[in-house]
Amino acid sequence: MMDQPASRQTLSAWQLDAADTVSQLDSNAYSGLGHEQAEQRLASFGANDLPPAPPVPAWRRLLRQFHNTLIYVLLASAVISLLLDHLVDSAVIFAVVLVNALIGFIQEGKAENALRAILSLSETRCTVLRNGKTARIDSKALVPGDIVLLEAGDRVPADLRLLESKNLHCDESLLTGESQAVTKNIGALPADTLLAERKNMAYMGSMITAGTARGIVSATGRNTEIGAISDLVREVNIPATPLQLQLHTFGRQLTAMILLVTAGTMVLGITVHNYSLAEMFRGAIAIAVAAIPEGLPAIVTITLAIGVQRMADKHALVRRLPAVEVLGSVDVICSDKTGTLTANAMTARRLILAGGQYRVEGDAYNPQGNLIEDGANNQPGALRKAARVALLCNNARVEADERQQWQAIGDPTEAALHVLALKAGLSDGDLVARLDSLPFETERRYMATLHAETGTDSQWIAVKGAPDRLLDFCRYQMGENGIETIDLAYWQQQLTVLAAQGMRVMALAQKPHDGGPLAHNHIENDLIMLALVGISDPPRQEAIAAIRDCHSAGIRVKMITGDNPVTATAIGRELGLNAEAVLTGRDIDVMDDAALADAAEQVDIFARTSPENKLQLVRALQKNGHVVAMTGDGVNDAPALRRANIGVAMGQKGTDAARAASDFVLTDDNFATISRAVAEGRTVYDNIVKAILFIMPTSMTEAGVIMMAILLGTTLPITAVQVLWVNMATAITLTLALAFIRAEPEIMQRPPRPAAQGLITPLLLRRLLLVGSCGVFIIFLLFDHYLEKHSLDYARTVAVNTLVMIEMLYLFNCRFLHHSIFSRRFFDGLQPFVMAVVMVLLLQLLFTYWGPSQQVFGTTAISPADWGVIILAASVILWAVEIEKLVVHWLQCRASGKIL
């Protein structure tokens, strides 16, 4: 039956009886498929894997570096120069464009290599029945109808309909977001059963935490639930970053302005001053080359690359270079709960005794932590007895791995009880041999072990299990004065309180034993109630602080989880989120776009969500104008991670699917790292703005000098080749220093940058006017002065060095956007600026005094006294900009009513 259409793989196996599922899949529950049958199905359905998207070819990555409006104009200028036989001009322009492209190409190549390292997969194997015999095979060879055997520690290799299940517990957090392991059974379920509630299915990628099972493969590869999410990821388009959009708009606006100015200058030069068309072409190219910030793409790339390195030092691995800057404008962070805001480790957090209760400190499976009395009378005897049951009636343990990270070996809930016993003062040395045991069974919902009292012949029974089950068997409780009649109302009240806090509750009890083999009738009467233990996946303490930091920075945090609403509400409240309202996936499914957009704004906690719901919420927030970061670690988070403006995956506990869909990978799985990355993203954007604030006014000064000379009909103070020299000498030296500026102190106290905010701001326009006009005036003044006394080459050499000196001094103005450089912070991070200035000075000395350079650029040696004149004249710009900052600050303070 199965050797037909692949659509058979998608049958809703959970709604069929186990026998009907086997029949539908044309298999045998006890002997499995035959080898020939399996090979035929493998050829028909394909390998049981999810093929990765093909990598971008190197040639395409290289060509992509030239896809920029400004680069197109430069290439056109180079071609025109070549046609006019201006070979030096053409060669220099081509060299600048090529250097910029190579920088971007190399950086993207590094990112691709890092991604391949992250996504490297080890071979997984599974146990199957083939021809009635068990075999270990590569999970890629699984086909529908295969019978798979599962035990604790296995990762489920495909979607399975369970046929037999013995105390099976499955961790499905990577697929559903459910923090607690799910107890499985084999009964048929209604067709509309939610994914997280399909108890008779084991889905690909889930982890078996306890028990054993036999299941039949109902779907493989792309037809699995993980495969459906993978297809959803492929359908999602990655939005362009705000900076990409702004640079694209900025490039078009600047190109239009340059073309308009050069065309107007050509017309005036030909009609008013009778210049030839060839002369005007060369003049127009000189203006274009001077005005176009050809170093801007390279500086943006370098600034982003430096941000990448800084983020790597802070445990954030960047997969997509432009994403670094996007963090600066993020105003909403949508976070998965399990493993992101929480530790993804079940932890005993409350211990309720008959005489009071304890609050349990510590995180995850680390046995370090204290029990803090919380309204409890001191009951060391009762506490020790409860801890002893938690330690002995237990099949799990914890141990530290090679990174000294504590891990659970066995069922997570049992591991939480083991850690509780250690925190209560017991140790593994207190373990004693079991005389007998009754394992946990789903029908009875308890586990019991039999032990002998140390140094005596008396025996006692330790019991743990579901409270509603054990309370029926308890006749006594361990009270302040010893054993007393149980107060059922008290325990029911405490159980209700713990359940309302979203905790999983376990009951601990004991009783004496008269001897003989342990049986269920010994358990189900006269138990002594010792304690209730509230267990949950606790929020990370650093996540609580990070959310507080995000709120102070104007960033809203929303929790989107597949967990149940009660647990989500309790955790959200602890994290500091608005827990007044919670929406579930079912609520979202019935909302129209308008209602969802409103709910996405108002609500901070979303529970029982599907991958589609998470994607809908991200889109709704983006439609409302928000820049959204999405964090997650599971396969179910992948579509939303890809659609978000910034996708942030967990590196340690995250899945490969989540990492592949993300822009960032947190190598420490710490939500607090996102807060630090946001600060770095804002710094990167600030530094790009500072670079533009430096490049554009200085470029306008260069272009203004040439344009003014043409309009006035005078000799050019600076030639096109000399302009190219200045651009090459300063763009990757002076501007580069701005990329190394550290974050300004108040960077996380200001609100997020509006995504629609363009790069052309009032500040940039003021600087263009101030620096451009003053610079052109100073250069013309010195050029005319020296032209009267010296040769043309001498006057031009002075003009070029004045231009470079203006840029060097103006560089220091750009260190701070709004603050004066004359402050205590002047020496902070000064080294890159000093190095850049020294390097440019050395280049200018070569430009001025080296013979071959003089021949190429038409320069000549100038006297030391003239250097003093150049420095003095150029310093006018520095003082003018600092005065402008002071005036603007004064006006802002006056407008806001603040005292200066």
mmCIF file with all atom_site columns, N, CA and C in Angstrom, residues 595-626:
data_model
loop_
_atom_site.group_PDB
_atom_site.id
_atom_site.type_symbol
_atom_site.label_atom_id
_atom_site.label_alt_id
_atom_site.label_comp_id
_atom_site.label_asym_id
_atom_site.label_entity_id
_atom_site.label_seq_id
_atom_site.pdbx_PDB_ins_code
_atom_site.Cartn_x
_atom_site.Cartn_y
_atom_site.Cartn_z
_atom_site.occupancy
_atom_site.B_iso_or_equiv
_atom_site.pdbx_formal_charge
_atom_site.auth_seq_id
_atom_site.auth_comp_id
_atom_site.auth_asym_id
_atom_site.auth_atom_id
_atom_site.pdbx_PDB_model_num
ATOM 1  N N  . ALA A 1 595 ? -7.589 42.685 14.227 1.00 0.00 ? 595 ALA A N  1
ATOM 2  C CA . ALA A 1 595 ? -7.636 42.283 15.635 1.00 0.00 ? 595 ALA A CA 1
ATOM 3  C C  . ALA A 1 595 ? -6.282 41.775 16.106 1.00 0.00 ? 595 ALA A C  1
ATOM 4  N N  . LEU A 1 596 ? -5.602 41.028 15.240 1.00 0.00 ? 596 LEU A N  1
ATOM 5  C CA . LEU A 1 596 ? -4.286 40.515 15.612 1.00 0.00 ? 596 LEU A CA 1
ATOM 6  C C  . LEU A 1 596 ? -3.285 41.640 15.764 1.00 0.00 ? 596 LEU A C  1
ATOM 7  N N  . ALA A 1 597 ? -3.342 42.638 14.873 1.00 0.00 ? 597 ALA A N  1
ATOM 8  C CA . ALA A 1 597 ? -2.426 43.777 14.977 1.00 0.00 ? 597 ALA A CA 1
ATOM 9  C C  . ALA A 1 597 ? -2.625 44.510 16.299 1.00 0.00 ? 597 ALA A C  1
ATOM 10 N N  . ASP A 1 598 ? -3.875 44.647 16.734 1.00 0.00 ? 598 ASP A N  1
ATOM 11 C CA . ASP A 1 598 ? -4.156 45.312 18.009 1.00 0.00 ? 598 ASP A CA 1
ATOM 12 C C  . ASP A 1 598 ? -3.695 44.459 19.179 1.00 0.00 ? 598 ASP A C  1
ATOM 13 N N  . ALA A 1 599 ? -3.955 43.164 19.114 1.00 0.00 ? 599 ALA A N  1
ATOM 14 C CA . ALA A 1 599 ? -3.549 42.266 20.195 1.00 0.00 ? 599 ALA A CA 1
ATOM 15 C C  . ALA A 1 599 ? -2.033 42.202 20.320 1.00 0.00 ? 599 ALA A C  1
ATOM 16 N N  . ALA A 1 600 ? -1.340 42.206 19.179 1.00 0.00 ? 600 ALA A N  1
ATOM 17 C CA . ALA A 1 600 ? 0.123  42.152 19.205 1.00 0.00 ? 600 ALA A CA 1
ATOM 18 C C  . ALA A 1 600 ? 0.713  43.358 19.921 1.00 0.00 ? 600 ALA A C  1
ATOM 19 N N  . GLU A 1 601 ? 0.015  44.497 19.846 1.00 0.00 ? 601 GLU A N  1
ATOM 20 C CA . GLU A 1 601 ? 0.475  45.694 20.540 1.00 0.00 ? 601 GLU A CA 1
ATOM 21 C C  . GLU A 1 601 ? 0.215  45.622 22.035 1.00 0.00 ? 601 GLU A C  1
ATOM 22 N N  . GLN A 1 602 ? -0.955 45.102 22.420 1.00 0.00 ? 602 GLN A N  1
ATOM 23 C CA . GLN A 1 602 ? -1.408 45.194 23.799 1.00 0.00 ? 602 GLN A CA 1
ATOM 24 C C  . GLN A 1 602 ? -0.899 44.067 24.692 1.00 0.00 ? 602 GLN A C  1
ATOM 25 N N  . VAL A 1 603 ? -0.756 42.877 24.131 1.00 0.00 ? 603 VAL A N  1
ATOM 26 C CA . VAL A 1 603 ? -0.454 41.683 24.930 1.00 0.00 ? 603 VAL A CA 1
ATOM 27 C C  . VAL A 1 603 ? 1.040  41.376 24.886 1.00 0.00 ? 603 VAL A C  1
ATOM 28 N N  . ASP A 1 604 ? 1.586  40.927 26.020 1.00 0.00 ? 604 ASP A N  1
ATOM 29 C CA . ASP A 1 604 ? 3.011  40.590 26.099 1.00 0.00 ? 604 ASP A CA 1
ATOM 30 C C  . ASP A 1 604 ? 3.267  39.098 26.209 1.00 0.00 ? 604 ASP A C  1
ATOM 31 N N  . ILE A 1 605 ? 2.236  38.294 26.507 1.00 0.00 ? 605 ILE A N  1
ATOM 32 C CA . ILE A 1 605 ? 2.428  36.857 26.699 1.00 0.00 ? 605 ILE A CA 1
ATOM 33 C C  . ILE A 1 605 ? 1.482  36.091 25.777 1.00 0.00 ? 605 ILE A C  1
ATOM 34 N N  . PHE A 1 606 ? 2.060  35.204 24.969 1.00 0.00 ? 606 PHE A N  1
ATOM 35 C CA . PHE A 1 606 ? 1.300  34.382 24.033 1.00 0.00 ? 606 PHE A CA 1
ATOM 36 C C  . PHE A 1 606 ? 1.671  32.921 24.299 1.00 0.00 ? 606 PHE A C  1
ATOM 37 N N  . ALA A 1 607 ? 0.664  32.073 24.545 1.00 0.00 ? 607 ALA A N  1
ATOM 38 C CA . ALA A 1 607 ? 0.904  30.685 24.935 1.00 0.00 ? 607 ALA A CA 1
ATOM 39 C C  . ALA A 1 607 ? 0.252  29.723 23.944 1.00 0.00 ? 607 ALA A C  1
ATOM 40 N N  . ARG A 1 608 ? 0.708  28.469 24.023 1.00 0.00 ? 608 ARG A N  1
ATOM 41 C CA . ARG A 1 608 ? 0.206  27.403 23.154 1.00 0.00 ? 608 ARG A CA 1
ATOM 42 C C  . ARG A 1 608 ? 0.191  27.831 21.684 1.00 0.00 ? 608 ARG A C  1
ATOM 43 N N  . THR A 1 609 ? 1.273  28.470 21.271 1.00 0.00 ? 609 THR A N  1
ATOM 44 C CA . THR A 1 609 ? 1.357  28.961 19.895 1.00 0.00 ? 609 THR A CA 1
ATOM 45 C C  . THR A 1 609 ? 2.021  27.938 18.990 1.00 0.00 ? 609 THR A C  1
ATOM 46 N N  . SER A 1 610 ? 1.583  27.908 17.758 1.00 0.00 ? 610 SER A N  1
ATOM 47 C CA . SER A 1 610 ? 2.195  27.067 16.721 1.00 0.00 ? 610 SER A CA 1
ATOM 48 C C  . SER A 1 610 ? 3.246  27.894 15.981 1.00 0.00 ? 610 SER A C  1
ATOM 49 N N  . PRO A 1 611 ? 4.086  27.243 15.165 1.00 0.00 ? 611 PRO A N  1
ATOM 50 C CA . PRO A 1 611 ? 5.034  28.010 14.342 1.00 0.00 ? 611 PRO A CA 1
ATOM 51 C C  . PRO A 1 611 ? 4.341  29.058 13.482 1.00 0.00 ? 611 PRO A C  1
ATOM 52 N N  . GLU A 1 612 ? 3.147  28.714 12.963 1.00 0.00 ? 612 GLU A N  1
ATOM 53 C CA . GLU A 1 612 ? 2.409  29.678 12.149 1.00 0.00 ? 612 GLU A CA 1
ATOM 54 C C  . GLU A 1 612 ? 1.976  30.873 12.979 1.00 0.00 ? 612 GLU A C  1
ATOM 55 N N  . ASN A 1 613 ? 1.553  30.627 14.229 1.00 0.00 ? 613 ASN A N  1
ATOM 56 C CA . ASN A 1 613 ? 1.144  31.728 15.108 1.00 0.00 ? 613 ASN A CA 1
ATOM 57 C C  . ASN A 1 613 ? 2.303  32.669 15.375 1.00 0.00 ? 613 ASN A C  1
ATOM 58 N N  . LYS A 1 614 ? 3.489  32.122 15.631 1.00 0.00 ? 614 LYS A N  1
ATOM 59 C CA . LYS A 1 614 ? 4.653  32.962 15.903 1.00 0.00 ? 614 LYS A CA 1
ATOM 60 C C  . LYS A 1 614 ? 4.966  33.829 14.691 1.00 0.00 ? 614 LYS A C  1
ATOM 61 N N  . LEU A 1 615 ? 4.867  33.229 13.520 1.00 0.00 ? 615 LEU A N  1
ATOM 62 C CA . LEU A 1 615 ? 5.115  33.970 12.286 1.00 0.00 ? 615 LEU A CA 1
ATOM 63 C C  . LEU A 1 615 ? 4.070  35.068 12.100 1.00 0.00 ? 615 LEU A C  1
ATOM 64 N N  . GLN A 1 616 ? 2.799  34.759 12.407 1.00 0.00 ? 616 GLN A N  1
ATOM 65 C CA . GLN A 1 616 ? 1.731  35.758 12.295 1.00 0.00 ? 616 GLN A CA 1
ATOM 66 C C  . GLN A 1 616 ? 1.990  36.949 13.225 1.00 0.00 ? 616 GLN A C  1
ATOM 67 N N  . LEU A 1 617 ? 2.433  36.677 14.435 1.00 0.00 ? 617 LEU A N  1
ATOM 68 C CA . LEU A 1 617 ? 2.676  37.747 15.397 1.00 0.00 ? 617 LEU A CA 1
ATOM 69 C C  . LEU A 1 617 ? 3.828  38.640 14.955 1.00 0.00 ? 617 LEU A C  1
ATOM 70 N N  . VAL A 1 618 ? 4.898  38.038 14.451 1.00 0.00 ? 618 VAL A N  1
ATOM 71 C CA . VAL A 1 618 ? 6.018  38.840 13.964 1.00 0.00 ? 618 VAL A CA 1
ATOM 72 C C  . VAL A 1 618 ? 5.576  39.738 12.820 1.00 0.00 ? 618 VAL A C  1
ATOM 73 N N  . ARG A 1 619 ? 4.811  39.177 11.895 1.00 0.00 ? 619 ARG A N  1
ATOM 74 C CA . ARG A 1 619 ? 4.331  39.975 10.755 1.00 0.00 ? 619 ARG A CA 1
ATOM 75 C C  . ARG A 1 619 ? 3.401  41.094 11.216 1.00 0.00 ? 619 ARG A C  1
ATOM 76 N N  . ALA A 1 620 ? 2.536  40.800 12.203 1.00 0.00 ? 620 ALA A N  1
ATOM 77 C CA . ALA A 1 620 ? 1.615  41.821 12.701 1.00 0.00 ? 620 ALA A CA 1
ATOM 78 C C  . ALA A 1 620 ? 2.383  42.980 13.331 1.00 0.00 ? 620 ALA A C  1
ATOM 79 N N  . LEU A 1 621 ? 3.414  42.668 14.096 1.00 0.00 ? 621 LEU A N  1
ATOM 80 C CA . LEU A 1 621 ? 4.216  43.721 14.724 1.00 0.00 ? 621 LEU A CA 1
ATOM 81 C C  . LEU A 1 621 ? 4.956  44.540 13.666 1.00 0.00 ? 621 LEU A C  1
ATOM 82 N N  . GLN A 1 622 ? 5.487  43.868 12.645 1.00 0.00 ? 622 GLN A N  1
ATOM 83 C CA . GLN A 1 622 ? 6.176  44.585 11.570 1.00 0.00 ? 622 GLN A CA 1
ATOM 84 C C  . GLN A 1 622 ? 5.196  45.467 10.794 1.00 0.00 ? 622 GLN A C  1
ATOM 85 N N  . LYS A 1 623 ? 3.978  44.973 10.619 1.00 0.00 ? 623 LYS A N  1
ATOM 86 C CA . LYS A 1 623 ? 2.968  45.773 9.927  1.00 0.00 ? 623 LYS A CA 1
ATOM 87 C C  . LYS A 1 623 ? 2.637  47.022 10.718 1.00 0.00 ? 623 LYS A C  1
ATOM 88 N N  . ASN A 1 624 ? 2.755  46.939 12.043 1.00 0.00 ? 624 ASN A N  1
ATOM 89 C CA . ASN A 1 624 ? 2.521  48.102 12.907 1.00 0.00 ? 624 ASN A CA 1
ATOM 90 C C  . ASN A 1 624 ? 3.706  49.047 12.946 1.00 0.00 ? 624 ASN A C  1
ATOM 91 N N  . GLY A 1 625 ? 4.746  48.746 12.167 1.00 0.00 ? 625 GLY A N  1
ATOM 92 C CA . GLY A 1 625 ? 5.886  49.646 12.075 1.00 0.00 ? 625 GLY A CA 1
ATOM 93 C C  . GLY A 1 625 ? 7.030  49.334 13.015 1.00 0.00 ? 625 GLY A C  1
ATOM 94 N N  . HIS A 1 626 ? 6.987  48.183 13.683 1.00 0.00 ? 626 HIS A N  1
ATOM 95 C CA . HIS A 1 626 ? 8.041  47.841 14.629 1.00 0.00 ? 626 HIS A CA 1
ATOM 96 C C  . HIS A 1 626 ? 9.195  47.128 13.932 1.00 0.00 ? 626 HIS A C  1
#
